[in-house]
C-alpha positions in Angstrom: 8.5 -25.9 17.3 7.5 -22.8 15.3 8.4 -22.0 12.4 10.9 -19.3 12.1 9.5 -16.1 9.9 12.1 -13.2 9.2 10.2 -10.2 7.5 12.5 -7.9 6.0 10.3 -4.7 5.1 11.6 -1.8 2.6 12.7 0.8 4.9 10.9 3.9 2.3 7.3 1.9 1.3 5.6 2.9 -1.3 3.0 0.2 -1.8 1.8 -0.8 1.3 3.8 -3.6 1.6 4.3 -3.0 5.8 0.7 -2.6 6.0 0.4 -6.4 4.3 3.4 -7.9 6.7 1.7 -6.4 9.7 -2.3 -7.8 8.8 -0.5 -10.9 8.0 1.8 -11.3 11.1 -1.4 -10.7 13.2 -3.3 -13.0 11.1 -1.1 -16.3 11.6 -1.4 -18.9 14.3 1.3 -18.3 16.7 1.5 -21.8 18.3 2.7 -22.5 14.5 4.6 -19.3 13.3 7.2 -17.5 14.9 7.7 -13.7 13.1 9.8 -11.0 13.5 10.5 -8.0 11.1 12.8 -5.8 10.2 13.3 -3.2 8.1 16.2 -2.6 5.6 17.5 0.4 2.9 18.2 3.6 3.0 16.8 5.8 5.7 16.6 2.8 8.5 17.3 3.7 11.7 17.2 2.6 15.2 17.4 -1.7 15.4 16.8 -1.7 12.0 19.1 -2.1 9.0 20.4 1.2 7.1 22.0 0.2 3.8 23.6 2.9 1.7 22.6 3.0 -2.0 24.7 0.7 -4.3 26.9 -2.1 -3.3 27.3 -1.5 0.6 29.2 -4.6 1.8 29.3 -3.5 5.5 25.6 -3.6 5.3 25.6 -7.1 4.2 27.8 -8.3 6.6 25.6 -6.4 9.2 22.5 -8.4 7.8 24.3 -12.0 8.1 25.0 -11.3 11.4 21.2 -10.8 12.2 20.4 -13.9 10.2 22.6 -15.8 11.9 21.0 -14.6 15.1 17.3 -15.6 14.3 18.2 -18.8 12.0 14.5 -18.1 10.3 13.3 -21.1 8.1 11.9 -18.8 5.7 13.2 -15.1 5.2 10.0 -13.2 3.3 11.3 -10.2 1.5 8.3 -7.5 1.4 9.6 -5.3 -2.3 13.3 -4.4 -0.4 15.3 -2.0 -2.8 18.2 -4.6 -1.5 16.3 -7.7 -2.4 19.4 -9.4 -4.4 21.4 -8.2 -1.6 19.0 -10.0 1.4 18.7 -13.2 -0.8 22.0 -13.4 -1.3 23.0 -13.0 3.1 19.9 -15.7 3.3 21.8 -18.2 1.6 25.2 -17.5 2.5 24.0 -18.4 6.2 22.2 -21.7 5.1 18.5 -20.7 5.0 16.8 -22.5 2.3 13.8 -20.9 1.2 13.3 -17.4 0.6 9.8 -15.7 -0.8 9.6 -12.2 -2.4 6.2 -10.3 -2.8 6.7 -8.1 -5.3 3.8 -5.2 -4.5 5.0 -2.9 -7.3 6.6 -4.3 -10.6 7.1 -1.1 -11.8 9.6 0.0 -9.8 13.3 0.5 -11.9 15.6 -1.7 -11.0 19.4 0.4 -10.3 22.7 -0.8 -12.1 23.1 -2.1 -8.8 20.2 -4.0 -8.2 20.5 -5.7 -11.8 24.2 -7.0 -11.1 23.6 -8.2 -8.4 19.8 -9.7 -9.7 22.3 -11.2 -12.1 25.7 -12.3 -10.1 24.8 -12.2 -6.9 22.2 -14.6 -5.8 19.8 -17.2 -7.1 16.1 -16.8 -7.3 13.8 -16.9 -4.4 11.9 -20.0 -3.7 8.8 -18.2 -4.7 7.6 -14.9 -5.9 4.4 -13.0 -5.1 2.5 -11.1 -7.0 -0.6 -9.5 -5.6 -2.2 -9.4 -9.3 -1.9 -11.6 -12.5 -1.7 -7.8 -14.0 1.6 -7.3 -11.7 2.9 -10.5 -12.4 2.5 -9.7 -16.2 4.1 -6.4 -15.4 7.2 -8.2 -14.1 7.4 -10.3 -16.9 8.1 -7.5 -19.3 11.1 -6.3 -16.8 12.3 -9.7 -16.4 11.9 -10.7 -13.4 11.4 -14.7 -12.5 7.7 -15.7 -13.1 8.3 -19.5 -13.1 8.1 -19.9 -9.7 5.7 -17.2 -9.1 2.1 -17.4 -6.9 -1.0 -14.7 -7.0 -2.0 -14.0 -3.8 -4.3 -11.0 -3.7 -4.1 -8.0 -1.0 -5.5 -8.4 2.2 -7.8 -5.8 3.9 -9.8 -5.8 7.4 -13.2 -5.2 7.4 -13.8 -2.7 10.1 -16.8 -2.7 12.5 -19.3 0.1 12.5 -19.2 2.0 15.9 -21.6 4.9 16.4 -18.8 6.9 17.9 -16.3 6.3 15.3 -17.2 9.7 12.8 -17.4 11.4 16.8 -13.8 10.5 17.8 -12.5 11.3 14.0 -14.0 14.9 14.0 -12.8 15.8 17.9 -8.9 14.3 16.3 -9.0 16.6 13.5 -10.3 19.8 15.1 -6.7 21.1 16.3 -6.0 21.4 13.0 -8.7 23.1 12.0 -11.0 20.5 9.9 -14.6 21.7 10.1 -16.6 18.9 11.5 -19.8 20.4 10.0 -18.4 19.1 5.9 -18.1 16.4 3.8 -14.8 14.7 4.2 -13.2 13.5 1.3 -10.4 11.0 1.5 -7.6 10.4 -0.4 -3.7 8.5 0.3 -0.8 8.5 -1.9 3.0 8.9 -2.0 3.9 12.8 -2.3 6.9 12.6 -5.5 7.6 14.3 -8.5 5.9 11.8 -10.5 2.1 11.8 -8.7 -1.1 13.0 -9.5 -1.6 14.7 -6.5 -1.8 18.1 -8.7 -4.9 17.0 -10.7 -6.1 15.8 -7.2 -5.6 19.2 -6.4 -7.0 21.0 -8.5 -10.7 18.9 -8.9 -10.7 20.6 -5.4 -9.9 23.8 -7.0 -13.0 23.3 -9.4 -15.1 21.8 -6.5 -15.3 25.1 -4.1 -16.5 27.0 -7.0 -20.2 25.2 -7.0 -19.9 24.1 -3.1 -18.3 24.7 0.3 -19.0 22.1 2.2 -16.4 19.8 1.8 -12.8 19.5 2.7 -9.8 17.3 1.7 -7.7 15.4 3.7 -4.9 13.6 2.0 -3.1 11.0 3.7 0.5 10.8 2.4 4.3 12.0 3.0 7.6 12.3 1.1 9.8 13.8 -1.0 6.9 16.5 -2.1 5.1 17.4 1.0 6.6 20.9 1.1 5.7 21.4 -3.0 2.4 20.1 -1.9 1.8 22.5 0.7 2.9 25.7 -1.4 0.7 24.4 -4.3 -2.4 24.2 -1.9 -1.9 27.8 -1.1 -1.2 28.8 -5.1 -4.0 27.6 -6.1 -6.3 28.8 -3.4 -7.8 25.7 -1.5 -6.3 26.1 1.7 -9.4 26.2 3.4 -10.5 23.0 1.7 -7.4 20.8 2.2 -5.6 19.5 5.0 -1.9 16.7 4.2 -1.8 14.5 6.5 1.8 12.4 7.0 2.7 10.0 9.1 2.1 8.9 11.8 -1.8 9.8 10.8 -3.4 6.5 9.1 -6.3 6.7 7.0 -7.8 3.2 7.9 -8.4 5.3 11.2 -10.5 8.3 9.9 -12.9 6.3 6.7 -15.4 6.2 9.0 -16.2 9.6 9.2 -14.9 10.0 5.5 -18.4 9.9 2.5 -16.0 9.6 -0.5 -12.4 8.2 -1.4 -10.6 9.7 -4.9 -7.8 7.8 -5.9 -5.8 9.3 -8.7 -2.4 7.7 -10.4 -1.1 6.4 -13.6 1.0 3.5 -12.0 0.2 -0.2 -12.6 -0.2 -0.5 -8.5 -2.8 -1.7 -6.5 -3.6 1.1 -4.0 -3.7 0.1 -0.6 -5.2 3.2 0.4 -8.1 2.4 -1.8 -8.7 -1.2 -0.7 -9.2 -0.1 2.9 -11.8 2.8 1.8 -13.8 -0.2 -0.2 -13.4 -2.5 3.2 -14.9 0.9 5.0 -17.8 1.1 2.7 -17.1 4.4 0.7 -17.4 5.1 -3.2 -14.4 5.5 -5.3 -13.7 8.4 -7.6 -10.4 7.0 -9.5 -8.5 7.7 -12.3 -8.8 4.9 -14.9 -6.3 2.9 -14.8 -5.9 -1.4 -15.3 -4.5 -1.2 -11.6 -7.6 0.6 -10.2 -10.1 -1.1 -13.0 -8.9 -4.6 -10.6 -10.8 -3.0 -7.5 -13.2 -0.4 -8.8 -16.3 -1.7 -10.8 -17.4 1.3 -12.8 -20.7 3.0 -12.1 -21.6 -0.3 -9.5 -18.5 0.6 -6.9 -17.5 4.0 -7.9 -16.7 5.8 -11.0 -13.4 5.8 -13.0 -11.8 8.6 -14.8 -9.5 9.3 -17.5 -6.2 10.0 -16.1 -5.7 14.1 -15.6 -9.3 14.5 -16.2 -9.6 16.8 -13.5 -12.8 18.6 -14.2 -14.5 14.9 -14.4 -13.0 13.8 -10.9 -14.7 17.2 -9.6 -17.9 16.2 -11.3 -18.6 12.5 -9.8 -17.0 13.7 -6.1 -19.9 16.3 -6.6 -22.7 13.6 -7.4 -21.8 11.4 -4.5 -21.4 14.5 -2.2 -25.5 15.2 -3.2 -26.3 11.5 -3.9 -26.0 9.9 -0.5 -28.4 7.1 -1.0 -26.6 6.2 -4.6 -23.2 6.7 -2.4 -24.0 4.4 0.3 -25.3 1.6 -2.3 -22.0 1.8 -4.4 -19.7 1.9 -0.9 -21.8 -1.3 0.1 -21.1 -3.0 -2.8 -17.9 -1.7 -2.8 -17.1 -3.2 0.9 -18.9 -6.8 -0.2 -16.1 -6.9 -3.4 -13.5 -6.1 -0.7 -14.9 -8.7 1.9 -15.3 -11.5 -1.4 -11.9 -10.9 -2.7 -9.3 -9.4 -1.1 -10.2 -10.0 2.9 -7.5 -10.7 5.6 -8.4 -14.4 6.2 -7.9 -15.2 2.6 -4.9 -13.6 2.4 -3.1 -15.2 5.7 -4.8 -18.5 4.5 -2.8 -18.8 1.2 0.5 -17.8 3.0 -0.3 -20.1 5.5 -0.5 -23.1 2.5 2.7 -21.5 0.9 4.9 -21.4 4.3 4.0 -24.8 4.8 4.1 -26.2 1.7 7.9 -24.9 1.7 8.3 -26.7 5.1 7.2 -29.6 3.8 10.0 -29.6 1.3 12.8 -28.3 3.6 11.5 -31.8 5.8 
């Protein structure tokens, strides 16, 4: 018989963490692995699980009922606002072993969160941590480390198809991206606290030495309408286009020539990852997060943080270097395919799950 995966997803992701569940879902053997997924917080809807912020008890009761349903072996929490909560329903209905990835350390834990961290439930069977540099990061926040595993991010290597940048540029004409640019990529959650601004405004500097390029940012939430006013403040309407969900970026590198990261966060960008799997060059902010994928000057160059004018400047070399581009997106897409590919990744879940079998047997 299979064994019995429950994947219980943050219902507001931030990290990528549903894009990592879903590569690793596909990945596993099914004659050995059994998943299913839900997802749980604030803002589910549908046959998922809504959970009001704080201590919501009817939501806990909602999520023992489901568990009781399934009888999973193994419950994997994917970052969940309502970890505590979910660990704490797992073992109330008898399941044994329950694994956390923790994509983001940096996230603040609420009042809520930390009581019930503290009262509520014990610690998973094992914690992820897609970095040693996360894993350090939770350390200082004091989160459980002693059980803890690294397993690096997963990405897909896509394949090359000659029609690929053809079917990209006849998607985005409806809104009016010229097909006859450079496309610049770029992903990130839209809050008060990103970089999207300096982002912004290296395009600002950009259209005043070229105009053959345009923007298209991948990314949605609680900014999106502050996003679109600042794009018209600033004057580089023409040269930007946002792009929320449901649009993924994985689906339009191929036609993309560069990928600029930007963000002061100890996170691994999952955005990011997928433009080095595509083969493009990085233009990133400098940060011990992006210092983990990017190797400067040999994969793409790093910035210091806010440094707009230099994010403007090395977008504009690759833009007019495209034999130094396509070297440092090669190299870039080998690093990605050495260190962080999808097989490697469902490989050392694979050990994990059955190394906690082994013990539940």
């Amino acid at each position: 018989m299979p064994c019995r995966l429950l994947y219980i997803l943050p219902s507001h992701d931030t990290c990528g963490a549903a894009d990592q569940a879903a590569l690793l879902a596909a990945g596993l053997p099914r004659e050995d692995f059994d998943v299913q997924c839900v997802r749980l917080g604030e803002g589910a809807t549908g046959d998922d699980l809504p959970l009001r912020s704080g201590i919501d008890l009817a939501g806990y009761f909602r999520l023992k009922r489901l568990l009781r349903e399934l009888r999973p072996d193994i419950v994997h929490l994917w970052q969940s606002d309502a970890e505590a909560f979910a660990r704490r329903a797992a073992q109330a209905v008898g399941c044994r072993h329950i694994v956390t990835t923790q994509c983001d350390a940096e996230r603040p834990a609420t009042a809520a969160g930390r009581f019930a961290d503290r009262w509520l439930a014990r610690p998973a069977s094992r914690v992820i941590f897609p970095s040693e540099l996360l894993r350090t990061q939770g350390a200082t926040q004091g989160r459980p480390i002693d059980c803890s595993v690294i397993i690096p991010r997963g990405v897909a290597l896509p394949e090359a198809t000659g029609d690929a940048a053809v079917r990209c540029e006849a998607e985005l004409a409806p809104l009016g991206v010229p097909a006859d640019t450079c496309w610049i990529a770029a992903a990130g959650e839209l809050t008060a606290e990103g970089d999207w601004k300096q982002l912004l405004w290296a395009m600002a500097l950009l259209k005043e030495v070229r105009s053959d390029f345009h923007l298209l940012y991948f990314g949605d939430g609680p900014q999106r309408g502050r996003f679109k006013q600042y794009v018209q403040q600033i004057q580089v309407d023409e040269f930007v286009t946002l792009l929320p969900r449901p649009w993924r970026l994985e689906e339009f590198l191929p036609r993309a020539q560069v990928f600029a990261g930007v963000g002061a966060r100890d996170v691994q960008p999952h955005g990011m990852l997928c433009a080095m799997a595509a083969g493009l060059p990085v233009v990133a902010s400098d940060t011990p997060a992006h210092r983990e994928l990017i190797d400067a000057e040999k994969t793409g160059f790093l910035v210091d943080p806010g440094d707009r004018a230099a994010l403007a400047r090395w977008i504009q070399v690759l833009l007019d270097d495209a034999p130094r581009a396509a070297q440092m997106g090669t190299a870039g897409r080998d690093k990605a395919a050495r260190q962080f590919s999808a097989q490697q990744m469902v490989a050392a879940h694979q050990r994990l799950y059955s190394e906690l079998l082994r013990e539940i047997g």
